[in-house]
Amino acid sequence: MKQKNRWLIALSAVAIHLSIGSAYAYSVFQNPLAAQLGWEQTQVSLAFTIAIFFLGISAAFFGPFVEKKGPRTAALCAAVLFSAGLIGSGIAVQIESLALFLFSYGAIGGMGLGLGYISPVSTLVKWFPDRRGLATGMAVFGFGAGALIASPIAAQLIDTAGISATFFILGATFFVLMVSGALYIARPPQGWKPKSMLEKEEKQKAPVKEDLAQLTAKEAVKTKRFWMLWVMMFINISVGIMLISVASPMAQEKVGMTAIAAASLVGIMGLFNGGGRIVWASASDYIGRARVYTIFFTVQLAAFLMLPTVTNAILFQVLVLIVISIYGGGFASLPAFIGDLFGTKQLGAIHGLLLTSWSMAGVVGPMVVSYVREVTNSYNLTFYIFAGFLLVAFITSLAMAKNIKEVKEEKRVKRVQTKMA
């Protein structure tokens, strides 16, 4: 059987993530839906909240399914669910049923999001043992960049074909794209390594990097490392989603940007969200995953302590874009970090469980900022509240580094004792 090309496997993963990443373009539908059907803005945005909630929950629920059935079957199921969610949304718009819309876009589409998100990632980590961060960064870049491509296309389609037709066209297009990616994806042979890696090991030019452990999902959740990583992800995502949810009004109110300039900032945020996924995840291959997360929280803490006093529009945008690049980088570095900490035995299942942090953060981030803005008539207190969260994340990242060091030392001592015995 001919060996598959790992770069084409990566391209297949990008095709799947690019499709489901279109969910981030949802704001394009908000005003047209409210105007055409008379639904409240809160009712329309509830569909997106439900979708993100189901993303995290289904990622955790479907994790063992991905491990058992393999990435191809899982990605094909994701294609069916995600496309069915979009087509169901189109029908809901035609018959003006809010309940069907929330069920289709939120629950069915959200399950497709969760399954589609995790199905290619664990496979990529196995194909790129030498460049885990880069590999997962490429796939998850697709998720971040999906909105950039889908937003203008969806907006144009809504104007020319109408809302329900737009959902039908997108549903059919993404189905074809996701199925194309799913059909090429496959796991590498057991213990497979690229030629360059084998040559390096033979010449002993580079020390062989060993995973900290090879654990099942059930074993992983019993470790401190799992919960420390969950807390770090929850805070990193809460901070990013909070900014994404209010970027335009915040930019206008805080530093006096025009509505058009604020809309441009939202578009550029999509670029930094996607770009940060490749840049930070690739950097983690060289400086280490634990160190990258400590850098994340140091930089974000400094930014959030500066933001309340910032009145300059350029400085405001620079700080926001740095934070958004880290938001993307946190997602992209996660699968590689899971591989380092728990091995690749059940990486998909562990990744799914950790993505429950996304479900929680997707609710907490936007709710905190909306509530504080309503009560205080300002965004400033929000920055200080999230700075407190970031301090907790920073301390957790240091505790994680300490825990990793301790486990490595335990392994070294055991190895020495075994040799002496």
Coordinates of C-alpha atoms in Angstrom, one line a residue:
M1 CA 0.0 0.0 0.0
K2 CA 1.4 3.4 -1.1
Q3 CA 2.5 5.7 1.8
K4 CA 0.3 8.8 2.1
N5 CA 1.8 12.2 1.8
R6 CA 1.7 13.9 5.2
W7 CA 1.5 17.4 3.7
L8 CA -1.6 16.3 1.8
I9 CA -3.0 15.0 5.1
A10 CA -2.3 18.5 6.6
L11 CA -4.1 20.1 3.6
S12 CA -7.1 17.7 4.2
A13 CA -7.2 18.8 7.8
V14 CA -7.1 22.5 6.7
A15 CA -10.1 21.8 4.3
I16 CA -12.2 20.5 7.2
H17 CA -11.2 23.3 9.6
L18 CA -11.7 26.0 7.0
S19 CA -15.3 24.7 6.5
I20 CA -16.3 24.6 10.2
G21 CA -14.3 27.8 10.9
S22 CA -17.0 29.6 8.8
A23 CA -19.1 29.5 12.0
Y24 CA -17.0 32.6 13.1
A25 CA -18.6 34.5 10.3
Y26 CA -22.0 34.2 12.0
S27 CA -22.3 37.9 12.8
V28 CA -22.9 38.5 9.0
F29 CA -26.3 36.8 9.5
Q30 CA -27.3 38.6 12.6
N31 CA -28.8 41.9 11.3
P32 CA -30.4 40.3 8.1
L33 CA -32.1 37.6 10.3
A34 CA -33.4 40.2 12.8
A35 CA -34.6 42.5 10.0
Q36 CA -36.3 39.8 7.9
L37 CA -37.9 37.7 10.6
G38 CA -38.4 40.2 13.4
W39 CA -36.3 38.1 15.8
E40 CA -34.6 39.9 18.7
Q41 CA -30.8 40.3 18.4
T42 CA -30.4 38.3 21.6
Q43 CA -32.4 35.4 20.1
V44 CA -30.3 35.5 16.9
S45 CA -27.0 35.5 18.9
L46 CA -28.3 32.7 21.1
A47 CA -27.8 30.3 18.1
F48 CA -24.1 31.0 18.0
T49 CA -23.8 30.6 21.8
I50 CA -25.5 27.2 21.6
A51 CA -23.3 26.2 18.7
I52 CA -20.1 27.0 20.7
F53 CA -21.5 25.2 23.8
F54 CA -22.3 22.1 21.7
L55 CA -18.8 22.3 20.1
G56 CA -17.1 21.8 23.5
I57 CA -19.5 19.3 24.8
S58 CA -19.6 17.1 21.7
A59 CA -15.8 17.3 21.3
A60 CA -15.6 15.7 24.8
F61 CA -18.4 13.2 24.0
F62 CA -17.1 12.2 20.6
G63 CA -13.4 11.9 21.6
P64 CA -13.6 8.1 22.3
F65 CA -15.6 7.7 19.0
V66 CA -12.7 9.4 17.0
E67 CA -10.2 7.0 18.7
K68 CA -12.3 3.9 18.0
K69 CA -13.6 4.6 14.5
G70 CA -10.7 6.6 13.1
P71 CA -10.4 10.1 11.7
R72 CA -12.0 9.4 8.3
T73 CA -15.3 8.1 9.7
A74 CA -15.4 10.8 12.3
A75 CA -14.7 13.6 9.7
L76 CA -17.4 12.2 7.4
C77 CA -19.9 12.2 10.3
A78 CA -18.8 15.8 11.1
A79 CA -19.5 16.8 7.4
V80 CA -23.0 15.3 7.6
L81 CA -23.8 17.0 10.9
F82 CA -22.4 20.5 10.0
S83 CA -24.0 20.6 6.6
A84 CA -27.3 19.3 8.0
G85 CA -27.2 22.1 10.6
L86 CA -26.8 24.8 7.8
I87 CA -29.4 23.3 5.6
G88 CA -31.8 23.0 8.6
S89 CA -31.1 26.6 9.3
G90 CA -32.2 27.5 5.7
I91 CA -35.4 25.6 6.2
A92 CA -36.0 27.3 9.6
V93 CA -35.6 30.7 7.9
Q94 CA -38.1 29.7 5.1
I95 CA -40.8 28.6 7.6
E96 CA -39.8 31.4 10.1
S97 CA -39.2 28.9 13.0
L98 CA -36.8 30.2 15.7
A99 CA -36.9 26.9 17.6
L100 CA -35.9 24.9 14.5
F101 CA -33.2 27.5 13.8
L102 CA -31.7 27.2 17.3
F103 CA -31.9 23.4 17.0
S104 CA -30.3 23.2 13.5
Y105 CA -27.6 25.9 13.7
G106 CA -27.0 25.5 17.5
A107 CA -27.3 21.9 18.4
I108 CA -26.9 19.9 15.1
G109 CA -24.3 22.3 13.5
G110 CA -22.6 22.7 16.9
M111 CA -22.1 18.9 17.1
G112 CA -20.6 19.0 13.6
L113 CA -18.3 21.7 14.8
G114 CA -17.0 19.7 17.8
L115 CA -16.5 16.4 15.9
G116 CA -15.0 18.2 12.9
Y117 CA -12.6 20.1 15.1
I118 CA -11.1 17.1 16.9
S119 CA -11.2 14.5 14.1
P120 CA -8.1 15.6 12.0
V121 CA -6.0 17.0 14.8
S122 CA -4.9 13.8 16.7
T123 CA -4.0 12.2 13.3
L124 CA -1.8 15.2 12.3
V125 CA 0.1 15.0 15.6
K126 CA 1.0 11.4 14.7
W127 CA 2.1 12.3 11.2
F128 CA 4.3 15.2 12.4
P129 CA 6.2 13.9 15.5
D130 CA 9.1 16.2 14.6
R131 CA 6.9 19.4 14.1
R132 CA 3.8 18.9 16.2
G133 CA 3.2 22.6 16.8
L134 CA 3.5 23.5 13.1
A135 CA 1.2 20.7 12.1
T136 CA -1.6 21.5 14.5
G137 CA -1.1 25.2 13.9
M138 CA -1.7 24.7 10.2
A139 CA -5.0 22.8 10.7
V140 CA -6.3 25.1 13.4
F141 CA -5.2 28.1 11.2
G142 CA -8.0 26.9 8.9
F143 CA -10.5 27.3 11.7
G144 CA -9.3 30.8 12.5
A145 CA -9.2 31.9 8.8
G146 CA -12.5 30.3 7.9
A147 CA -14.4 33.5 8.8
L148 CA -12.2 35.6 6.6
I149 CA -13.2 33.7 3.5
A150 CA -16.9 32.9 4.5
S151 CA -17.8 36.5 5.7
P152 CA -17.6 38.3 2.4
I153 CA -19.0 35.4 0.4
A154 CA -22.0 34.9 2.8
A155 CA -22.6 38.7 2.8
Q156 CA -22.7 38.8 -1.0
L157 CA -25.0 35.7 -1.2
I158 CA -27.4 37.2 1.4
D159 CA -27.7 40.3 -0.8
T160 CA -28.2 38.4 -4.1
A161 CA -29.9 35.1 -3.2
G162 CA -31.4 35.7 0.3
I163 CA -30.7 34.2 3.7
S164 CA -32.2 30.7 3.3
A165 CA -30.5 30.2 -0.1
T166 CA -27.2 31.3 1.4
F167 CA -27.5 28.6 4.1
F168 CA -28.3 26.0 1.4
I169 CA -25.4 27.0 -0.8
L170 CA -22.9 27.1 2.1
G171 CA -24.2 23.7 3.5
A172 CA -23.7 22.0 0.1
T173 CA -20.3 23.6 -0.5
F174 CA -18.9 22.8 2.9
F175 CA -20.2 19.2 2.6
V176 CA -18.1 18.7 -0.6
L177 CA -15.0 20.3 1.0
M178 CA -15.2 18.4 4.2
V179 CA -15.9 15.0 2.5
S180 CA -12.9 15.7 0.2
G181 CA -10.7 16.2 3.2
A182 CA -12.1 13.3 5.1
L183 CA -11.6 10.8 2.3
Y184 CA -7.8 11.4 2.3
I185 CA -7.2 11.5 6.0
A186 CA -5.8 8.3 7.6
R187 CA -3.6 7.4 10.6
P188 CA 0.1 6.7 9.9
P189 CA 1.5 3.1 10.5
Q190 CA 2.2 2.4 14.2
G191 CA 5.4 4.1 15.4
W192 CA 5.9 5.9 12.0
K193 CA 8.5 8.6 11.8
P194 CA 9.6 10.8 8.9
K195 CA 12.9 10.0 7.2
S196 CA 14.6 13.2 8.4
M197 CA 13.8 12.3 12.0
L198 CA 15.1 8.7 11.7
E199 CA 18.3 10.0 10.1
K200 CA 18.8 12.5 13.0
E201 CA 18.2 9.8 15.5
E202 CA 20.7 7.5 13.8
K203 CA 23.4 10.2 13.7
Q204 CA 22.4 11.3 17.2
K205 CA 22.5 14.9 16.0
A206 CA 19.5 15.7 18.2
P207 CA 18.3 14.0 21.4
V208 CA 15.1 12.0 20.9
K209 CA 12.3 13.9 22.5
E210 CA 10.2 11.6 24.6
D211 CA 6.6 12.2 25.7
L212 CA 6.1 12.6 29.4
A213 CA 3.7 9.6 29.5
Q214 CA 1.4 7.4 27.4
L215 CA -2.0 7.7 29.1
T216 CA -5.6 6.9 28.2
A217 CA -8.2 9.7 28.6
K218 CA -9.4 8.1 31.9
E219 CA -5.8 8.1 33.3
A220 CA -5.1 11.7 32.0
V221 CA -8.1 13.3 33.9
K222 CA -6.7 11.9 37.2
T223 CA -3.5 13.9 36.8
K224 CA -2.8 17.5 38.1
R225 CA -1.5 18.4 34.6
F226 CA -4.9 17.8 32.9
W227 CA -6.7 20.2 35.2
M228 CA -3.9 22.8 35.1
L229 CA -4.1 22.7 31.3
W230 CA -7.9 23.0 31.5
V231 CA -7.7 26.1 33.7
M232 CA -5.1 27.7 31.4
M233 CA -7.2 27.1 28.3
F234 CA -10.4 28.3 30.0
I235 CA -8.8 31.6 30.9
N236 CA -7.0 32.1 27.6
I237 CA -10.3 31.4 25.7
S238 CA -12.4 33.6 28.0
V239 CA -10.1 36.6 27.5
G240 CA -10.1 36.2 23.7
I241 CA -13.8 35.5 23.3
M242 CA -14.6 38.5 25.5
L243 CA -12.6 40.8 23.2
I244 CA -14.1 39.2 20.0
S245 CA -17.6 39.6 21.3
V246 CA -17.4 43.4 21.9
A247 CA -14.4 44.5 19.7
S248 CA -16.3 46.9 17.6
P249 CA -18.4 48.8 20.2
M250 CA -15.4 48.8 22.6
A251 CA -13.1 50.3 20.0
Q252 CA -15.6 53.0 19.2
E253 CA -16.4 53.9 22.9
K254 CA -12.9 53.6 24.4
V255 CA -10.7 55.2 21.8
G256 CA -13.2 57.0 19.5
M257 CA -12.7 54.8 16.4
T258 CA -15.3 55.2 13.7
A259 CA -17.8 52.4 13.0
I260 CA -15.9 51.7 9.7
A261 CA -12.5 51.6 11.4
A262 CA -13.8 49.4 14.1
A263 CA -15.2 47.0 11.5
S264 CA -11.8 46.9 9.8
L265 CA -10.2 46.0 13.2
V266 CA -12.6 43.1 13.5
G267 CA -11.5 41.8 10.1
I268 CA -7.8 42.2 11.0
M269 CA -8.5 40.4 14.3
G270 CA -9.5 37.4 12.1
L271 CA -6.1 37.5 10.4
F272 CA -4.2 37.7 13.7
N273 CA -6.4 34.9 15.2
G274 CA -5.4 32.7 12.2
G275 CA -1.8 33.9 11.9
G276 CA -1.2 33.5 15.6
R277 CA -2.1 29.9 15.4
I278 CA 0.8 29.1 13.0
V279 CA 3.3 31.5 14.5
W280 CA 2.9 30.6 18.2
A281 CA 2.4 26.9 17.6
S282 CA 5.5 26.8 15.4
A283 CA 7.5 28.7 18.0
S284 CA 6.4 26.1 20.6
D285 CA 8.3 23.4 18.7
Y286 CA 11.5 25.3 19.5
I287 CA 11.0 26.9 22.9
G288 CA 8.7 24.3 24.4
R289 CA 5.0 24.3 25.0
A290 CA 5.1 25.0 28.8
R291 CA 7.3 28.1 28.2
V292 CA 5.0 29.4 25.4
Y293 CA 2.0 29.3 27.7
T294 CA 3.9 31.2 30.4
I295 CA 4.8 33.8 27.8
F296 CA 1.1 34.0 26.7
F297 CA -0.1 34.9 30.2
T298 CA 2.8 37.3 30.9
V299 CA 2.1 39.3 27.7
Q300 CA -1.7 39.3 28.2
L301 CA -1.4 40.3 31.8
A302 CA 0.7 43.3 30.8
A303 CA -1.7 44.2 28.0
F304 CA -4.8 44.0 30.3
L305 CA -3.2 46.2 32.9
M306 CA -2.4 48.8 30.2
L307 CA -5.7 48.8 28.4
P308 CA -7.9 50.6 30.9
T309 CA -5.7 53.8 30.6
V310 CA -5.2 53.6 26.8
T311 CA -6.7 56.4 24.8
N312 CA -4.6 56.1 21.7
A313 CA -6.4 54.2 18.9
I314 CA -3.2 52.7 17.5
L315 CA -1.9 51.4 20.8
F316 CA -5.3 50.0 21.6
Q317 CA -5.4 48.1 18.3
V318 CA -1.8 46.8 18.8
L319 CA -2.6 45.4 22.3
V320 CA -5.9 43.9 21.1
L321 CA -4.3 42.2 18.1
I322 CA -1.5 40.7 20.3
V323 CA -4.0 39.3 22.7
I324 CA -6.1 37.8 19.8
S325 CA -2.9 36.2 18.3
I326 CA -2.4 34.5 21.6
Y327 CA -6.0 33.4 21.7
G328 CA -5.4 31.6 18.4
G329 CA -2.0 30.4 19.5
G330 CA -3.4 28.8 22.6
F331 CA -5.8 26.7 20.5
A332 CA -3.1 25.7 18.0
S333 CA -0.5 24.7 20.7
L334 CA -3.0 22.6 22.7
P335 CA -3.0 19.3 20.7
A336 CA 0.9 19.3 20.6
F337 CA 1.0 20.0 24.3
I338 CA -1.4 17.1 25.0
G339 CA 0.9 14.9 23.0
D340 CA 3.9 16.0 25.0
L341 CA 2.1 15.5 28.4
F342 CA -0.1 12.4 27.8
G343 CA 1.3 10.8 24.6
T344 CA -0.7 10.0 21.4
K345 CA -2.5 6.9 22.6
Q346 CA -5.8 8.7 23.1
L347 CA -5.0 12.2 22.1
G348 CA -8.3 12.8 20.3
A349 CA -10.3 11.8 23.4
I350 CA -8.1 14.0 25.8
H351 CA -8.3 16.9 23.4
G352 CA -12.1 16.6 23.3
L353 CA -12.3 16.6 27.1
L354 CA -10.1 19.7 27.4
L355 CA -12.3 21.6 24.9
T356 CA -15.1 21.7 27.4
S357 CA -13.1 24.7 28.6
W358 CA -14.2 26.3 25.3
S359 CA -17.9 25.7 26.1
M360 CA -17.6 27.3 29.5
A361 CA -15.4 30.2 28.3
G362 CA -17.8 30.9 25.4
V363 CA -20.5 31.7 28.0
V364 CA -18.4 33.3 30.7
G365 CA -16.3 35.7 28.6
P366 CA -19.1 37.5 26.8
M367 CA -21.5 37.4 29.8
V368 CA -18.9 39.1 32.2
V369 CA -18.1 41.9 29.8
S370 CA -21.8 42.6 28.9
Y371 CA -22.8 42.6 32.6
V372 CA -19.9 44.9 33.7
R373 CA -20.5 47.3 30.8
E374 CA -24.2 47.5 31.7
V375 CA -23.6 48.1 35.5
T376 CA -20.6 50.4 35.3
N377 CA -21.2 52.1 31.9
S378 CA -17.6 51.4 31.0
Y379 CA -15.3 48.5 29.9
N380 CA -12.4 49.4 32.2
L381 CA -13.4 47.2 35.2
T382 CA -13.6 44.3 32.8
F383 CA -9.9 44.6 32.0
Y384 CA -9.0 44.5 35.7
I385 CA -11.3 41.4 36.3
F386 CA -9.7 39.5 33.4
A387 CA -6.2 40.6 34.6
G388 CA -7.0 38.8 37.8
F389 CA -7.9 35.7 35.8
L390 CA -4.7 36.0 33.8
L391 CA -2.6 36.2 37.0
V392 CA -4.2 32.9 38.1
A393 CA -3.3 31.4 34.6
F394 CA 0.3 32.7 34.9
I395 CA 0.7 31.1 38.3
T396 CA -0.9 27.8 36.9
S397 CA 1.6 27.8 34.0
L398 CA 4.5 28.0 36.4
A399 CA 3.0 25.2 38.5
M400 CA 2.6 23.2 35.2
A401 CA 6.3 23.7 34.4
K402 CA 7.3 22.6 37.9
N403 CA 5.1 19.5 37.6
I404 CA 6.6 18.5 34.3
K405 CA 10.1 18.9 35.8
E406 CA 9.1 16.7 38.7
V407 CA 7.7 13.9 36.5
K408 CA 10.8 14.0 34.3
E409 CA 13.0 13.6 37.4
E410 CA 10.9 10.7 38.7
K411 CA 11.3 9.0 35.3
R412 CA 15.1 9.6 35.3
V413 CA 15.4 8.1 38.8
K414 CA 13.4 5.1 37.9
R415 CA 15.5 4.5 34.8
V416 CA 18.7 4.7 36.8
Q417 CA 17.3 2.3 39.4
T418 CA 16.3 -0.2 36.7
K419 CA 19.8 -0.1 35.2
M420 CA 21.4 -0.7 38.6
A421 CA 19.0 -3.6 39.3

